[in-house]
Coordinates of C-alpha atoms in Angstrom, one line a residue:
Chain B
M1 CA 0.0 0.0 0.0
S2 CA 1.7 3.2 -1.1
A3 CA 1.2 6.3 1.0
V4 CA -0.9 9.1 -0.6
L5 CA -0.7 11.4 2.4
K6 CA 2.3 11.8 4.6
V7 CA 2.2 14.0 7.6
E8 CA 5.5 15.0 9.1
N9 CA 5.9 16.6 12.5
L10 CA 2.7 18.6 12.1
K11 CA 2.2 21.4 14.7
V12 CA -0.7 23.7 15.1
H13 CA -0.2 26.3 17.8
F14 CA -2.8 29.0 18.5
P15 CA -1.6 32.2 20.0
I16 CA -3.6 32.9 23.2
K17 CA -3.4 36.3 24.8
T18 CA -3.3 36.2 28.6
G19 CA -2.8 38.9 31.2
G20 CA -4.3 42.4 31.3
F21 CA -4.5 45.1 28.8
L22 CA -1.1 46.5 29.6
N23 CA 1.0 43.4 30.4
S24 CA -0.5 41.0 28.0
T25 CA 1.6 38.1 26.8
V26 CA 1.0 35.6 24.1
V27 CA 1.0 31.9 25.1
P28 CA 0.9 29.2 22.4
L29 CA -1.9 26.7 22.8
K30 CA -0.5 23.5 21.4
A31 CA -3.5 21.9 19.9
V32 CA -1.4 19.5 17.7
D33 CA 2.2 19.1 18.6
G34 CA 4.5 17.1 16.4
V35 CA 2.3 14.5 14.9
S36 CA 3.6 12.2 12.1
F37 CA 1.8 9.5 10.2
D38 CA 0.9 8.4 6.7
V39 CA -2.2 7.2 5.0
G40 CA -2.2 4.6 2.2
A41 CA -4.4 4.6 -0.9
G42 CA -7.7 3.0 0.0
E43 CA -6.8 2.9 3.6
C44 CA -8.9 4.0 6.6
L45 CA -7.0 5.5 9.4
G46 CA -8.9 6.0 12.7
V47 CA -7.9 8.9 15.0
V48 CA -9.1 8.5 18.5
G49 CA -8.8 10.4 21.8
E50 CA -10.9 12.3 24.3
S51 CA -12.4 15.6 23.6
G52 CA -9.9 18.5 23.3
C53 CA -7.0 16.3 22.3
G54 CA -6.6 18.0 18.9
K55 CA -8.4 15.4 16.7
S56 CA -10.5 17.9 14.8
T57 CA -7.7 20.5 14.6
L58 CA -5.5 17.8 13.1
G59 CA -8.1 17.0 10.4
R60 CA -8.5 20.7 9.5
A61 CA -4.8 21.3 9.4
I62 CA -4.4 18.5 6.9
L63 CA -6.9 20.2 4.7
Q64 CA -5.2 23.6 5.3
L65 CA -8.4 25.0 6.7
I66 CA -6.3 25.9 9.7
K67 CA -2.7 26.9 8.7
P68 CA -0.3 24.6 10.5
T69 CA 2.4 26.3 12.5
D70 CA 5.1 23.9 11.5
G71 CA 5.7 20.6 9.8
R72 CA 4.7 19.2 6.4
V73 CA 1.6 17.7 4.9
L74 CA 2.7 15.8 1.8
W75 CA -0.1 15.0 -0.6
L76 CA 1.2 12.8 -3.4
G77 CA 4.6 14.1 -2.6
E78 CA 3.6 17.8 -2.7
N79 CA 3.7 19.9 0.5
L80 CA 0.3 21.5 0.9
C81 CA 1.5 23.9 3.5
D82 CA 3.7 25.7 0.9
L83 CA 1.0 26.1 -1.7
A84 CA -0.4 29.6 -2.5
P85 CA -4.2 29.9 -1.8
E86 CA -5.2 29.6 -5.5
A87 CA -3.0 26.5 -6.0
M88 CA -4.4 24.9 -2.8
R89 CA -8.0 25.7 -4.0
Q90 CA -7.4 23.6 -7.1
K91 CA -6.2 20.7 -5.0
R92 CA -9.3 20.7 -2.9
S93 CA -11.3 18.5 -5.3
D94 CA -9.0 15.7 -4.1
L95 CA -9.5 16.3 -0.4
Q96 CA -12.9 16.6 1.3
L97 CA -14.4 16.9 4.7
V98 CA -17.5 15.4 6.4
F99 CA -18.7 17.1 9.6
Q100 CA -20.0 16.0 13.0
D101 CA -23.3 17.9 13.0
P102 CA -25.0 17.1 9.7
L103 CA -27.7 19.8 9.9
S104 CA -25.3 22.7 10.6
S105 CA -22.9 21.6 7.9
L106 CA -25.7 22.2 5.2
N107 CA -26.7 25.8 4.3
P108 CA -30.4 25.9 5.3
R109 CA -31.2 28.3 2.4
L110 CA -30.1 26.0 -0.4
S111 CA -31.8 22.9 -1.8
V112 CA -30.1 19.5 -1.8
A113 CA -29.2 19.8 -5.5
E114 CA -27.7 23.3 -5.0
I115 CA -25.7 22.0 -2.1
I116 CA -24.3 19.1 -4.0
R117 CA -23.8 21.2 -7.2
E118 CA -21.6 23.7 -5.4
P119 CA -18.3 21.7 -5.4
L120 CA -18.9 20.8 -9.0
Y121 CA -19.0 24.5 -10.1
A122 CA -16.1 25.4 -7.8
A123 CA -13.9 22.8 -9.4
D124 CA -15.1 23.4 -13.0
P125 CA -17.1 26.6 -13.6
S126 CA -17.7 25.6 -17.2
I127 CA -19.6 22.4 -16.4
S128 CA -22.9 22.2 -18.2
R129 CA -26.1 22.2 -16.3
G130 CA -27.2 18.8 -17.8
E131 CA -23.9 17.1 -16.8
A132 CA -24.0 18.6 -13.3
D133 CA -27.6 17.4 -12.9
Q134 CA -26.6 13.9 -14.0
R135 CA -23.7 13.7 -11.6
I136 CA -25.9 14.9 -8.8
D137 CA -28.5 12.2 -9.5
E138 CA -25.8 9.6 -9.7
I139 CA -24.2 10.5 -6.4
M140 CA -27.6 10.9 -4.7
S141 CA -28.5 7.3 -5.5
D142 CA -25.0 6.2 -4.6
V143 CA -25.5 7.5 -1.0
G144 CA -29.0 6.1 -0.8
L145 CA -31.1 9.3 -1.4
L146 CA -33.8 9.4 -3.9
P147 CA -32.9 11.8 -6.8
E148 CA -36.5 13.0 -6.6
M149 CA -35.6 14.7 -3.3
R150 CA -33.2 17.1 -5.1
N151 CA -35.4 20.1 -4.7
R152 CA -36.0 19.7 -1.0
Y153 CA -34.3 21.6 1.8
P154 CA -32.1 20.4 4.6
H155 CA -34.7 21.0 7.3
E156 CA -37.0 18.6 5.6
F157 CA -34.6 15.7 6.2
S158 CA -33.7 13.6 9.3
G159 CA -30.1 13.7 10.7
G160 CA -29.1 10.5 9.0
Q161 CA -30.3 11.8 5.6
C162 CA -28.6 15.1 6.2
Q163 CA -25.3 13.2 6.8
R164 CA -25.9 11.3 3.5
I165 CA -26.3 14.7 1.8
A166 CA -23.0 15.9 3.4
I167 CA -21.3 12.7 2.2
A168 CA -22.8 13.2 -1.3
R169 CA -21.4 16.7 -1.4
A170 CA -18.0 15.4 -0.3
M171 CA -18.1 12.5 -2.8
V172 CA -19.4 14.3 -5.9
L173 CA -15.9 15.4 -7.0
K174 CA -14.6 11.9 -6.7
P175 CA -12.0 12.8 -4.1
K176 CA -9.1 10.6 -3.1
L177 CA -9.2 11.4 0.6
I178 CA -12.0 12.3 2.9
V179 CA -11.5 13.5 6.5
C180 CA -14.5 12.4 8.5
D181 CA -14.7 14.5 11.7
E182 CA -16.9 12.4 14.0
P183 CA -19.4 11.8 11.2
V184 CA -21.7 9.6 13.3
S185 CA -21.5 10.8 16.8
A186 CA -24.5 13.1 16.4
L187 CA -26.7 10.3 15.0
D188 CA -28.6 7.6 16.8
V189 CA -27.2 4.1 16.9
S190 CA -29.2 2.4 14.1
I191 CA -28.5 5.4 11.8
Q192 CA -24.8 5.3 12.8
A193 CA -24.6 1.7 11.4
Q194 CA -26.2 2.8 8.1
V195 CA -23.9 5.7 7.6
I196 CA -20.8 3.7 8.5
N197 CA -21.7 0.9 6.2
L198 CA -22.3 3.6 3.5
L199 CA -18.8 5.0 4.1
R200 CA -17.3 1.5 3.9
K201 CA -19.2 0.8 0.7
L202 CA -18.1 4.0 -0.9
Q203 CA -14.5 3.5 0.3
R204 CA -14.3 0.1 -1.3
E205 CA -16.0 1.1 -4.6
H206 CA -14.0 4.2 -5.2
G207 CA -10.6 3.2 -3.6
L208 CA -11.0 6.1 -1.2
S209 CA -8.7 6.9 1.7
L210 CA -10.4 7.9 4.9
I211 CA -9.2 9.7 8.0
F212 CA -11.9 8.8 10.5
I213 CA -11.9 10.9 13.6
S214 CA -13.9 9.5 16.4
H215 CA -14.1 8.9 20.1
D216 CA -16.2 5.8 19.6
L217 CA -13.8 2.8 19.7
S218 CA -16.2 0.2 18.5
V219 CA -17.0 2.3 15.4
V220 CA -13.3 2.7 14.7
R221 CA -12.7 -1.1 15.2
H222 CA -15.5 -1.8 12.7
L223 CA -14.3 0.6 9.9
C224 CA -10.6 1.3 10.2
H225 CA -7.4 -0.5 9.1
R226 CA -5.1 1.4 11.4
V227 CA -5.7 3.4 14.5
M228 CA -3.8 6.4 15.9
V229 CA -4.3 7.4 19.5
L230 CA -3.9 11.1 20.4
Y231 CA -3.5 12.6 23.8
L232 CA -3.1 16.4 24.3
G233 CA -2.0 17.0 20.7
R234 CA 0.6 14.2 20.7
M235 CA 0.6 10.8 19.2
M236 CA 0.6 8.1 21.9
E237 CA 0.3 4.9 19.8
L238 CA -0.3 4.0 16.2
A239 CA -0.9 0.4 15.1
D240 CA -2.9 -1.9 13.0
R241 CA -6.4 -2.3 14.2
D242 CA -6.1 -5.9 15.2
A243 CA -2.7 -5.4 17.0
L244 CA -4.0 -2.4 18.9
F245 CA -7.3 -3.9 20.1
A246 CA -5.6 -7.3 20.9
K247 CA -2.6 -6.0 22.7
P248 CA -2.5 -2.3 23.4
L249 CA 1.0 -1.3 24.6
H250 CA 0.5 2.3 25.7
P251 CA -1.0 2.8 29.2
Y252 CA -3.4 5.4 27.8
T253 CA -4.6 3.1 25.0
Q254 CA -5.1 0.3 27.6
A255 CA -7.2 2.7 29.8
L256 CA -9.2 3.7 26.7
L257 CA -9.9 0.2 25.7
S258 CA -10.8 -1.0 29.2
A259 CA -13.4 1.8 29.3
V260 CA -15.3 0.2 26.4
P261 CA -18.3 -1.7 27.8
I262 CA -18.5 -5.4 26.9
P263 CA -22.0 -6.4 25.8
D264 CA -22.0 -9.4 28.1
P265 CA -22.9 -8.8 31.8
A266 CA -20.8 -11.7 33.1
L267 CA -17.6 -10.6 31.3
E268 CA -18.4 -6.9 32.1
R269 CA -18.6 -7.7 35.8
A270 CA -15.5 -9.8 35.8
K271 CA -13.4 -7.2 34.0
E272 CA -11.1 -5.1 36.1
P273 CA -11.4 -1.6 34.7
L274 CA -8.3 0.6 34.4
I275 CA -9.7 3.9 35.5
L276 CA -7.7 7.1 35.0
S277 CA -7.8 9.7 37.7
G278 CA -8.0 13.4 37.0
D279 CA -8.9 15.4 33.9
L280 CA -7.1 16.2 30.7
P281 CA -4.5 18.9 31.6
S282 CA -4.8 22.3 30.1
P283 CA -3.1 22.4 26.7
L284 CA -1.9 25.9 27.6
H285 CA 0.3 24.5 30.3
P286 CA 1.0 20.9 29.3
P287 CA 3.0 18.7 31.8
S288 CA 6.8 18.5 31.2
G289 CA 8.2 15.4 29.7
C290 CA 5.5 12.9 28.7
V291 CA 2.2 14.8 28.6
F292 CA 0.4 11.7 29.9
R293 CA 2.5 11.3 33.0
T294 CA 0.0 13.2 35.3
R295 CA -2.6 10.4 34.9
C296 CA -0.3 7.5 34.0
P297 CA -0.2 4.5 36.4
K298 CA 3.4 3.8 35.3
A299 CA 4.8 7.3 35.6
S300 CA 8.4 7.5 36.8
P301 CA 10.9 10.4 37.4
K302 CA 12.1 9.8 33.9
C303 CA 8.7 10.7 32.4
I304 CA 8.9 14.1 34.1
K305 CA 12.3 14.9 32.5
E306 CA 12.2 13.4 29.1
V307 CA 9.7 13.5 26.2
P308 CA 9.4 9.8 25.1
A309 CA 10.5 9.4 21.5
V310 CA 8.3 7.5 19.0
E311 CA 9.6 3.9 18.8
V312 CA 8.8 1.9 15.7
L313 CA 8.3 -1.8 16.5
S314 CA 7.7 -4.7 14.2
G315 CA 4.6 -4.5 12.0
G316 CA 4.8 -0.7 11.9
H317 CA 3.5 -0.5 15.5
Q318 CA 4.5 3.0 16.8
I319 CA 4.5 3.9 20.4
A320 CA 5.6 6.9 22.5
C321 CA 6.2 5.7 26.0
H322 CA 9.3 5.0 28.2
H323 CA 7.7 2.1 30.0
W324 CA 5.8 0.1 27.4
Q325 CA 7.9 -3.0 28.0
D326 CA 7.3 -3.0 31.8
Chain W
M1 CA -25.9 -3.4 4.1
A2 CA -29.1 -5.3 4.1
L3 CA -30.5 -3.0 6.7
F4 CA -29.6 0.0 4.6
Q5 CA -31.2 -1.5 1.5
S6 CA -34.5 -2.5 3.1
Q7 CA -34.7 0.9 4.8
S8 CA -34.2 2.5 1.4
D9 CA -37.0 0.4 -0.2
A10 CA -39.4 1.1 2.6
Q11 CA -38.7 4.8 2.3
L12 CA -39.3 4.6 -1.4
K13 CA -42.8 3.0 -1.0
L14 CA -43.8 5.2 1.9
M15 CA -42.8 8.5 0.4
D16 CA -43.3 7.7 -3.3
A17 CA -46.1 10.2 -3.8
A18 CA -45.1 12.8 -1.3
V19 CA -41.5 12.9 -2.4
R20 CA -42.2 14.1 -5.9
M21 CA -43.5 17.4 -4.7
R22 CA -41.1 20.4 -4.6
G23 CA -39.5 21.1 -1.3
R24 CA -40.5 24.1 0.7
S25 CA -37.7 26.6 1.3
L26 CA -37.4 28.6 4.5
W27 CA -38.4 31.7 2.4
Q28 CA -41.7 30.0 1.5
D29 CA -42.3 29.1 5.1
A30 CA -41.7 32.7 6.1
L31 CA -44.1 34.0 3.5
E32 CA -46.8 31.6 4.7
R33 CA -46.4 32.9 8.3
F34 CA -46.4 36.5 7.1
R35 CA -49.6 36.0 5.2
R36 CA -51.3 34.8 8.4
N37 CA -50.3 38.0 10.2
T38 CA -53.4 40.3 10.0
A39 CA -51.7 43.6 11.1
A40 CA -48.9 43.1 8.7
M41 CA -51.1 42.2 5.7
G42 CA -53.3 45.2 6.6
G43 CA -50.2 47.3 6.4
V44 CA -49.3 46.0 3.0
I45 CA -52.8 46.6 1.7
V46 CA -53.0 50.2 3.0
L47 CA -49.6 50.9 1.8
C48 CA -50.5 49.6 -1.7
L49 CA -53.6 51.8 -1.7
I50 CA -51.5 54.9 -0.8
A51 CA -49.0 54.1 -3.5
L52 CA -51.8 53.5 -6.0
M53 CA -53.5 56.8 -5.1
S54 CA -50.2 58.6 -5.4
M55 CA -50.1 57.4 -9.0
I56 CA -53.8 58.0 -10.0
G57 CA -54.8 60.7 -7.4
P58 CA -53.5 63.7 -9.3
L59 CA -55.1 62.5 -12.5
I60 CA -58.6 62.3 -11.0
S61 CA -58.6 65.9 -9.9
P62 CA -59.4 68.6 -12.5
Y63 CA -56.4 70.7 -11.1
T64 CA -52.7 70.3 -11.6
L65 CA -49.7 71.1 -9.4
E66 CA -49.1 74.4 -11.2
D67 CA -52.7 75.7 -11.0
L68 CA -52.6 78.9 -8.8
S69 CA -56.1 80.5 -8.3
W70 CA -56.9 83.9 -6.8
E71 CA -60.5 82.8 -6.3
A72 CA -59.6 79.7 -4.3
I73 CA -57.1 80.7 -1.6
G74 CA -57.4 78.8 1.6
I75 CA -60.6 76.9 0.9
A76 CA -61.5 74.3 3.5
P77 CA -62.1 70.7 2.3
T78 CA -65.3 70.6 0.3
M79 CA -67.1 68.4 -2.2
T80 CA -68.6 71.3 -4.2
N81 CA -65.8 72.5 -6.5
S82 CA -63.5 69.4 -6.6
H83 CA -61.2 70.8 -3.9
W84 CA -61.7 67.6 -1.9
F85 CA -58.8 68.4 0.5
G86 CA -59.2 72.2 0.2
T87 CA -56.5 74.6 -1.1
D88 CA -53.4 76.2 0.4
D89 CA -52.6 79.9 0.7
T90 CA -51.6 80.2 -2.9
G91 CA -54.7 78.6 -4.2
R92 CA -53.2 75.2 -5.1
D93 CA -55.3 72.1 -4.7
L94 CA -54.3 70.1 -1.6
W95 CA -55.6 66.8 -3.0
V96 CA -53.1 67.1 -5.9
L97 CA -50.3 68.4 -3.6
T98 CA -50.8 65.5 -1.1
W99 CA -50.6 62.7 -3.7
M100 CA -47.7 64.4 -5.6
G101 CA -46.0 64.7 -2.1
A102 CA -46.7 61.0 -1.6
R103 CA -44.9 60.2 -4.8
V104 CA -41.8 62.1 -3.7
S105 CA -41.8 60.9 -0.1
L106 CA -42.3 57.2 -0.9
T107 CA -39.7 57.4 -3.7
I108 CA -37.2 59.0 -1.3
G109 CA -38.0 56.5 1.4
V110 CA -37.6 53.5 -0.9
M111 CA -34.6 54.8 -2.9
T112 CA -32.5 55.9 0.0
T113 CA -33.2 52.6 1.7
I114 CA -32.0 50.7 -1.4
V115 CA -28.9 52.8 -1.5
A116 CA -28.3 52.3 2.2
M117 CA -29.0 48.6 2.0
S118 CA -26.7 47.9 -1.0
I119 CA -23.7 49.7 0.6
G120 CA -24.4 48.5 4.1
V121 CA -24.9 44.8 3.3
I122 CA -21.9 44.5 1.0
Y123 CA -19.6 46.5 3.3
G124 CA -20.8 44.8 6.5
A125 CA -20.6 41.3 5.1
T126 CA -17.1 41.9 3.7
A127 CA -15.9 43.4 7.0
G128 CA -17.4 40.6 9.0
Y129 CA -16.1 37.9 6.7
A130 CA -12.6 39.3 6.4
G131 CA -12.5 39.8 10.2
G132 CA -9.2 40.5 11.9
R133 CA -7.3 43.7 11.1
T134 CA -9.0 44.4 7.8
G135 CA -12.5 44.0 9.4
N136 CA -11.6 46.2 12.3
A137 CA -10.1 48.9 10.1
M138 CA -13.3 48.9 8.0
M139 CA -15.5 49.2 11.1
R140 CA -13.4 52.1 12.6
F141 CA -14.0 53.9 9.3
V142 CA -17.7 53.5 9.9
D143 CA -17.2 54.9 13.4
V144 CA -15.6 57.9 12.0
L145 CA -18.4 58.5 9.6
Y146 CA -20.9 58.1 12.5
A147 CA -19.3 61.0 14.2
L148 CA -20.1 63.2 11.1
P149 CA -23.4 65.1 11.8
L150 CA -26.0 64.3 9.1
L151 CA -27.2 67.9 8.7
F152 CA -23.7 69.3 8.4
F153 CA -23.0 66.7 5.7
I154 CA -26.2 67.5 3.8
I155 CA -25.7 71.3 4.0
I156 CA -22.2 70.9 2.5
L157 CA -23.6 68.8 -0.3
V158 CA -26.4 71.2 -1.0
T159 CA -24.1 74.2 -1.1
V160 CA -21.7 72.5 -3.4
F161 CA -24.1 70.8 -5.8
G162 CA -27.2 72.9 -5.4
R163 CA -30.7 71.6 -4.4
N164 CA -31.5 68.4 -6.3
I165 CA -33.8 65.5 -5.5
Y166 CA -31.1 62.9 -6.4
L167 CA -28.7 64.6 -4.0
V168 CA -31.2 63.9 -1.2
F169 CA -31.3 60.2 -2.2
L170 CA -27.6 60.0 -2.1
A171 CA -27.1 62.1 1.1
I172 CA -29.6 60.1 3.2
G173 CA -28.5 56.8 1.8
C174 CA -24.8 57.6 2.4
V175 CA -25.5 58.2 6.1
E176 CA -28.1 55.5 6.8
W177 CA -25.9 52.6 5.6
L178 CA -23.7 52.8 8.6
T179 CA -26.1 51.2 11.0
M180 CA -26.9 48.6 8.3
A181 CA -23.2 47.8 8.0
R182 CA -23.0 47.2 11.7
I183 CA -26.0 44.9 11.8
V184 CA -24.8 42.9 8.9
R185 CA -21.2 42.6 10.3
G186 CA -22.5 41.3 13.6
Q187 CA -24.7 38.7 11.9
T188 CA -21.8 37.7 9.5
L189 CA -19.5 37.1 12.4
S190 CA -21.9 34.5 13.8
V191 CA -22.6 32.9 10.4
K192 CA -19.0 32.7 9.5
R193 CA -18.2 30.0 12.0
K194 CA -20.9 27.7 10.8
D195 CA -19.8 24.3 9.4
Y196 CA -21.4 25.0 6.0
I197 CA -19.0 27.9 5.4
E198 CA -16.1 25.6 6.2
A199 CA -17.5 22.9 3.9
A200 CA -17.7 25.4 1.1
L201 CA -14.0 26.4 1.8
A202 CA -13.0 22.8 1.8
S203 CA -14.7 22.4 -1.6
G204 CA -12.6 25.2 -3.0
V205 CA -15.5 27.7 -3.4
R206 CA -14.2 31.3 -3.9
T207 CA -14.5 33.9 -1.2
G208 CA -16.9 36.1 -3.3
T209 CA -19.2 33.2 -3.9
I210 CA -19.2 32.2 -0.3
I211 CA -20.2 35.7 0.7
R212 CA -22.9 35.9 -2.0
R213 CA -24.3 32.3 -1.6
H214 CA -23.8 31.5 2.0
V215 CA -23.3 34.6 4.1
I216 CA -25.7 37.1 2.7
P217 CA -28.8 34.8 2.4
N218 CA -28.3 33.8 6.0
V219 CA -27.9 37.3 7.4
I220 CA -30.6 38.9 5.3
G221 CA -33.5 38.1 7.7
P222 CA -32.7 40.8 10.3
V223 CA -31.7 43.1 7.4
I224 CA -35.1 42.9 5.8
V225 CA -36.7 43.8 9.1
Y226 CA -34.4 46.7 9.6
V227 CA -35.1 47.9 6.0
T228 CA -38.8 48.1 6.6
L229 CA -38.1 50.3 9.6
L230 CA -35.5 52.3 7.7
V231 CA -38.0 53.4 5.0
P232 CA -40.2 55.4 7.4
T233 CA -37.1 56.8 9.1
N234 CA -35.8 58.1 5.8
I235 CA -39.2 59.6 4.9
L236 CA -39.0 61.4 8.2
V237 CA -35.4 62.6 7.6
E238 CA -36.6 63.9 4.2
S239 CA -39.4 65.7 6.0
Y240 CA -37.1 67.5 8.3
L241 CA -34.7 68.3 5.6
S242 CA -37.6 69.9 3.7
F243 CA -38.8 71.5 6.9
L244 CA -35.4 73.2 7.0
G245 CA -35.5 74.1 3.4
L246 CA -32.8 71.6 2.3
G247 CA -35.1 69.0 0.6
V248 CA -37.1 69.1 -2.6
Q249 CA -37.7 72.3 -4.5
E250 CA -41.0 74.0 -5.5
P251 CA -43.2 73.4 -7.3
L252 CA -42.3 69.8 -6.5
T253 CA -43.5 68.9 -3.1
S254 CA -43.3 66.2 -0.5
W255 CA -45.1 65.4 2.7
G256 CA -42.3 67.1 4.7
V257 CA -42.7 70.3 2.7
L258 CA -46.5 70.3 3.1
I259 CA -46.3 69.7 6.8
S260 CA -43.8 72.5 7.2
R261 CA -45.9 75.0 5.3
G262 CA -49.1 73.7 7.0
A263 CA -47.6 74.3 10.4
N264 CA -47.4 78.0 9.6
S265 CA -51.1 78.4 9.0
L266 CA -52.3 76.0 11.7
E267 CA -54.7 78.5 13.2
T268 CA -56.3 79.7 10.0
A269 CA -56.2 76.5 7.9
P270 CA -55.5 73.4 10.0
W271 CA -56.3 71.0 7.2
L272 CA -53.1 72.0 5.5
L273 CA -51.2 70.4 8.4
L274 CA -53.6 67.7 9.4
I275 CA -54.2 66.0 6.0
P276 CA -50.5 65.4 5.0
A277 CA -49.5 64.6 8.6
T278 CA -52.3 62.0 8.8
F279 CA -51.0 60.3 5.6
L280 CA -47.4 60.4 6.9
A281 CA -48.5 58.8 10.2
I282 CA -50.5 56.1 8.4
T283 CA -47.5 55.3 6.2
M284 CA -45.3 55.0 9.3
F285 CA -47.7 52.7 11.0
C286 CA -47.9 50.5 7.9
F287 CA -44.2 50.1 7.6
N288 CA -43.8 49.4 11.3
F289 CA -46.5 46.7 11.2
I290 CA -44.9 45.1 8.1
G291 CA -41.5 45.2 9.9
D292 CA -43.0 43.5 13.0
G293 CA -44.7 40.9 10.8
L294 CA -41.5 40.2 8.9
R295 CA -39.5 39.8 12.1
D296 CA -42.0 37.2 13.4
A297 CA -42.2 35.5 10.0
L298 CA -38.5 35.2 9.4
D299 CA -37.5 34.2 12.9
P300 CA -40.2 32.1 14.5
K301 CA -38.1 31.2 17.5
D302 CA -37.6 34.8 18.4
R303 CA -41.3 35.6 19.4

């Protein structure tokens, strides 16, 4: 599997003003801090972590909707961070985004056809009305919407249908990579399954790469080939799905997985949960050394002093922890 | 996959007939709510009648705007010799004057509002969407213009270019767009952070198209309400400009001119003040009712 997207040491820092009017200082909020990974053609990479760990920022930084502070985003070998706005605009037909809240991601004043037509015109203003209409009909039936619904408006649809419209809008340009930012967390469970199966079907049929941002581990397990675990803007562990779920190495991943309920009362009662104490520290004042050390059961003096380097193990398993072998 | 397929089939059967109808946009919903609002619809009807009369009123009367008559100075309203609203102190027929004044006042109200709206919406949406330093600089410029007194500005314009009805359009429009720009900027700031704007950016839609297709249609609701309240304000502004002798020029007249002259002969000929003032007040009420109705119709949550 060749990598289409390579992210190297990506950093997104937001300047935050603190202090009063006279003695204000700017402190960087490190939303994403030195994350590297790659995504192969037709691969689905899951990105998991708790709220506020920089998942969404990472997705937007890859698409250059937020300018990264440092690092490189190589799309087919070309660094997107260096492109001028107009050059980047032309690349956008390859890279698309699906949002968490399906209703707010659709303009309430436009009909479904107008919403889906917009990327077509943006990519190619000379496209004929007939051809655009034909492609809209095709993509609507692809995502399981009746083409007859084309003149209806977003508020006339349910959440799941709105998410299908959003997926149709992302798919209509036949992109090569879609960043899905928690696309199912606003939907109820039966609709979640439909939308996820739809994404999987589209991914297989079109050889699409997906970056699937989620905090729902069972969804990630169902859909993704590889999984990356983020904590406070840093990568903790990155591994193949089966390796990660069978034998998580990082203490944070272990805690995350042990928090997933098992749908069997006997097993659930027998399981000894690994519960983390405390909250996510403020990204304005991250802990020194390893960012996870304040909540880590294995923390040692070494973790306070040194930032753990990312070790690459066999099978491409990557981990950033001093004590994973203990 | 099977679940998704059967769901799709079921939907197809259930909604087969219903689905083929056209969708109803938010605008159509709002229009429906507006139609059910009696006060607002009454306002529309009365306003249409006044506009219609301003067109045909002067044609019904046997007199014209220029007819001065020594025999008919200061006649009270009467049915006998076609001076239905009476005459003024130069013997001109007040019926003709009132409807000719309505033409000018309504035109000024609508035209100045169009000028103010065009400048204000484009400027405000751009400032709000650009944000940051550019947006701030644009709004500070608005603040500076706010500090400029309206009358002072208009007196300068009139002295430089002479009295001219088009100048009045321009002068009032150029001052009233400031508030419009502020309203639109505030609305734009809140719309700008919506996901659909980001989705459009991610699809490579150009900035101008985003402002035109996504920002303006979603901020236009409060703007329309403000517009209906701005029309009567501008009619009033024209009245006091005319009252001060800076507005339209004789023999052309407006409600403001009529009221100002009527005020001088209040004791001897009260109808000269009362008739145009009544029509001005009715027009104000109509626009305000329409504005209220539009606000309720466009934002049903806000009631």
